mmCIF file of C-alpha atoms in Angstrom:
data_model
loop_
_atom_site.group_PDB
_atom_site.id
_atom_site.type_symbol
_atom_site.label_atom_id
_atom_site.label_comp_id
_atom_site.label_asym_id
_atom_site.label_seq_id
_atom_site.Cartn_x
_atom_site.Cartn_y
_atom_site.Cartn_z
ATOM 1 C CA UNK A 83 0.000 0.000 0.000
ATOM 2 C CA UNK A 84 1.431 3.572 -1.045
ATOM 3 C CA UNK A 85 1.260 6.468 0.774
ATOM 4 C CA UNK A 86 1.822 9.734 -0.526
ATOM 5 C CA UNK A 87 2.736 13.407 1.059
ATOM 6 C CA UNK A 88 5.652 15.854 0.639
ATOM 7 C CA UNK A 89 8.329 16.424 3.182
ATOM 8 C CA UNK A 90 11.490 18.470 3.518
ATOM 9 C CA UNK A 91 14.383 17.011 2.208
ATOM 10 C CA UNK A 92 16.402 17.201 5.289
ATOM 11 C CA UNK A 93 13.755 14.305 6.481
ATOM 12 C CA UNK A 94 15.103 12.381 3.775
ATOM 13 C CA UNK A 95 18.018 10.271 4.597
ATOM 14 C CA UNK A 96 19.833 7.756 1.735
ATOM 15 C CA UNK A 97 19.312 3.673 2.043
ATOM 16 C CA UNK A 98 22.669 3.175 0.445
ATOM 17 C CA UNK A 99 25.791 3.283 2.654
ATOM 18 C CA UNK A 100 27.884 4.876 -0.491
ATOM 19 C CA UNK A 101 25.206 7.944 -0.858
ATOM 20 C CA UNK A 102 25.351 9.319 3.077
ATOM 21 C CA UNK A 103 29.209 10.688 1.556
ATOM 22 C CA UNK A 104 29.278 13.788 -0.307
ATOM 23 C CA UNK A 105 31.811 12.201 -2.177
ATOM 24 C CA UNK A 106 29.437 9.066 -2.882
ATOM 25 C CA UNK A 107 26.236 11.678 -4.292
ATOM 26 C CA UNK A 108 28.911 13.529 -6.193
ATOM 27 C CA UNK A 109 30.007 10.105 -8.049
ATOM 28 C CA UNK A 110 26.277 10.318 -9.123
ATOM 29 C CA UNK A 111 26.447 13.416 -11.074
ATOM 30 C CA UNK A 112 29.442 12.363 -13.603
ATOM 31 C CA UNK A 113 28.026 10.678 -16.327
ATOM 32 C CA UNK A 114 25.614 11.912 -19.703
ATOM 33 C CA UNK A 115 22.517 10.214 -18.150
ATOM 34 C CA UNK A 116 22.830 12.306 -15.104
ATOM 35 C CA UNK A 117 22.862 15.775 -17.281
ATOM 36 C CA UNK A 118 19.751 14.305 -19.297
ATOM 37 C CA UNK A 119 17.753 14.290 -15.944
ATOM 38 C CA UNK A 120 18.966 17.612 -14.627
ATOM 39 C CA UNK A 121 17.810 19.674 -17.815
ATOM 40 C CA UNK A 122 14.444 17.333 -17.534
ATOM 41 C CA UNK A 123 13.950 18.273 -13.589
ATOM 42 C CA UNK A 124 15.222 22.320 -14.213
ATOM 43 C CA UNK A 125 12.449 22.300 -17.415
ATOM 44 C CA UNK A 126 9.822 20.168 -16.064
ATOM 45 C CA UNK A 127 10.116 19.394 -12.515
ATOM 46 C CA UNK A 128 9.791 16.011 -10.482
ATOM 47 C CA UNK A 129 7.175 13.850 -12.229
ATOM 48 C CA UNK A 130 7.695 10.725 -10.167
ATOM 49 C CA UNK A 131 7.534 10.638 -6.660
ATOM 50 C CA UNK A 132 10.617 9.643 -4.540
ATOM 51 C CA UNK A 133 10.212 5.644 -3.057
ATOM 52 C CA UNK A 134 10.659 5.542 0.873
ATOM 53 C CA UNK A 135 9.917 3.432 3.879
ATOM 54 C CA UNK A 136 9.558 5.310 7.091
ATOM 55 C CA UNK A 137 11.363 4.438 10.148
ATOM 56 C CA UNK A 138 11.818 6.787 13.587
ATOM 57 C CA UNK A 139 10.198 10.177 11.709
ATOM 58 C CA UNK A 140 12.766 9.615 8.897
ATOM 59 C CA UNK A 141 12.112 8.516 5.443
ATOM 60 C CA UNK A 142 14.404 6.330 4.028
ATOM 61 C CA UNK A 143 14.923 6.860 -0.317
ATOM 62 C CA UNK A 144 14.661 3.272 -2.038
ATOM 63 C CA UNK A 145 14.128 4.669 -5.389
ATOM 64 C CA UNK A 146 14.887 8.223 -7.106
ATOM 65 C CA UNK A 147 18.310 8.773 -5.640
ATOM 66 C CA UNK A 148 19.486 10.695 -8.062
ATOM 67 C CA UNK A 149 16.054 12.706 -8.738
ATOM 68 C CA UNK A 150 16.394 13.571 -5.179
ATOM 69 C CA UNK A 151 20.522 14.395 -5.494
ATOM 70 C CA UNK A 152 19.556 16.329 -8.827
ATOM 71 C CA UNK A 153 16.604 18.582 -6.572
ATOM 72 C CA UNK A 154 18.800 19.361 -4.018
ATOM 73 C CA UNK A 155 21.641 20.460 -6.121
ATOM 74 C CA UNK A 156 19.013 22.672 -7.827
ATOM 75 C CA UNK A 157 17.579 24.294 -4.518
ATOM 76 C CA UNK A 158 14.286 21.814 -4.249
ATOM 77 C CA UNK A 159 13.480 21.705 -0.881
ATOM 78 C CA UNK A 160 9.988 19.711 -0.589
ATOM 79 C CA UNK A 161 9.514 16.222 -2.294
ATOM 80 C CA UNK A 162 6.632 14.528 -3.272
ATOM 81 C CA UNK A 163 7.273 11.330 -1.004
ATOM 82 C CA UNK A 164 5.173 7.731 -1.576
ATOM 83 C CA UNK A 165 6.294 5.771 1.655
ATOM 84 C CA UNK A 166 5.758 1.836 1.064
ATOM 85 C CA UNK A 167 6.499 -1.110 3.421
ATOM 86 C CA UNK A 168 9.812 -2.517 3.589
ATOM 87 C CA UNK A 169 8.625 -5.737 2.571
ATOM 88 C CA UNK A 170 7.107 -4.269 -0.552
ATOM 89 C CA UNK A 171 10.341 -2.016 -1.499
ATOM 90 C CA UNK A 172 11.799 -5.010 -3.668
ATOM 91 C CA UNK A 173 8.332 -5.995 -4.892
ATOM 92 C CA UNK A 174 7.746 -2.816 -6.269
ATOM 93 C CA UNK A 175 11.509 -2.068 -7.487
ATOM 94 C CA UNK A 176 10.913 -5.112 -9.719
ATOM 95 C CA UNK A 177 7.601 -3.639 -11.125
ATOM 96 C CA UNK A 178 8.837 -0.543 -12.322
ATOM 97 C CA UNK A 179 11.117 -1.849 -14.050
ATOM 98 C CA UNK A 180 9.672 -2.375 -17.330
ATOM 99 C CA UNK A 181 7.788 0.528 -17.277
ATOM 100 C CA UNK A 182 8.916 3.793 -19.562
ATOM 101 C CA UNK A 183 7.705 7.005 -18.632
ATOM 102 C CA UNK A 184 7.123 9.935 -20.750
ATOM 103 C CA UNK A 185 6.051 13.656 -20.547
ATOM 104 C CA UNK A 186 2.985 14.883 -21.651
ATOM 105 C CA UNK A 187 4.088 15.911 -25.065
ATOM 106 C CA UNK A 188 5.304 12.403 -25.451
ATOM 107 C CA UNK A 189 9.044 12.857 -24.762
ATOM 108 C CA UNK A 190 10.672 10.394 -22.253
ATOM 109 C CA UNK A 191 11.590 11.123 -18.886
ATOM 110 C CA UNK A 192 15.188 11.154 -18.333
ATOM 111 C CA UNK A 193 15.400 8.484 -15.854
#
């Protein structure tokens, strides 16, 4: 079951040990996929909401790292949050997957 709100970012905090470094986020920025989904989120926004369980008032990010690494490095301080069980993370990782997203005029979503 999903759950959607929007929270600050500094309620945010990364599921992957390599991301809590600045150094780690920064190794996310270095490649031509990553410039792709900055111009998207500067023109369009944040389409997709960030994946995170909750635990202790924190929200842990399973999926949209780099949406979320992106939006901070552009000034975004709210995100559109969907909070899911941790049993379900994997589940719904898996379903994703195959799905493509696009824009409204039909362009895909840098992803």
């Amino acid at each position: 079951m999903l759950c959607g709100m929007r929270v600050h970012k500094d309620l945010i905090v990364f599921r992957e040990e390599h991301l809590k470094s600045e150094q780690g986020r920064l190794s996310q920025t270095k490649n031509e996929k990553w410039k792709k989904l900055k111009t998207d989120i500067e023109k369009n926004g944040i389409i997709n909401p960030l994946i995170c369980t909750e635990k202790d008032g924190k929200y842990r990010l399973c999926m949209g790292m780099r949406r979320f690494i992106a939006g901070t490095m552009l000034g975004i301080e709210e995100y559109e949050i969907e909070i899911v069980p941790d049993e379900e993370v994997k589940t719904l990782m898996d379903a994703t997957a195959k799905y493509q997203t696009k824009h409204k005029d039909g362009t895909e979503i840098a992803i």
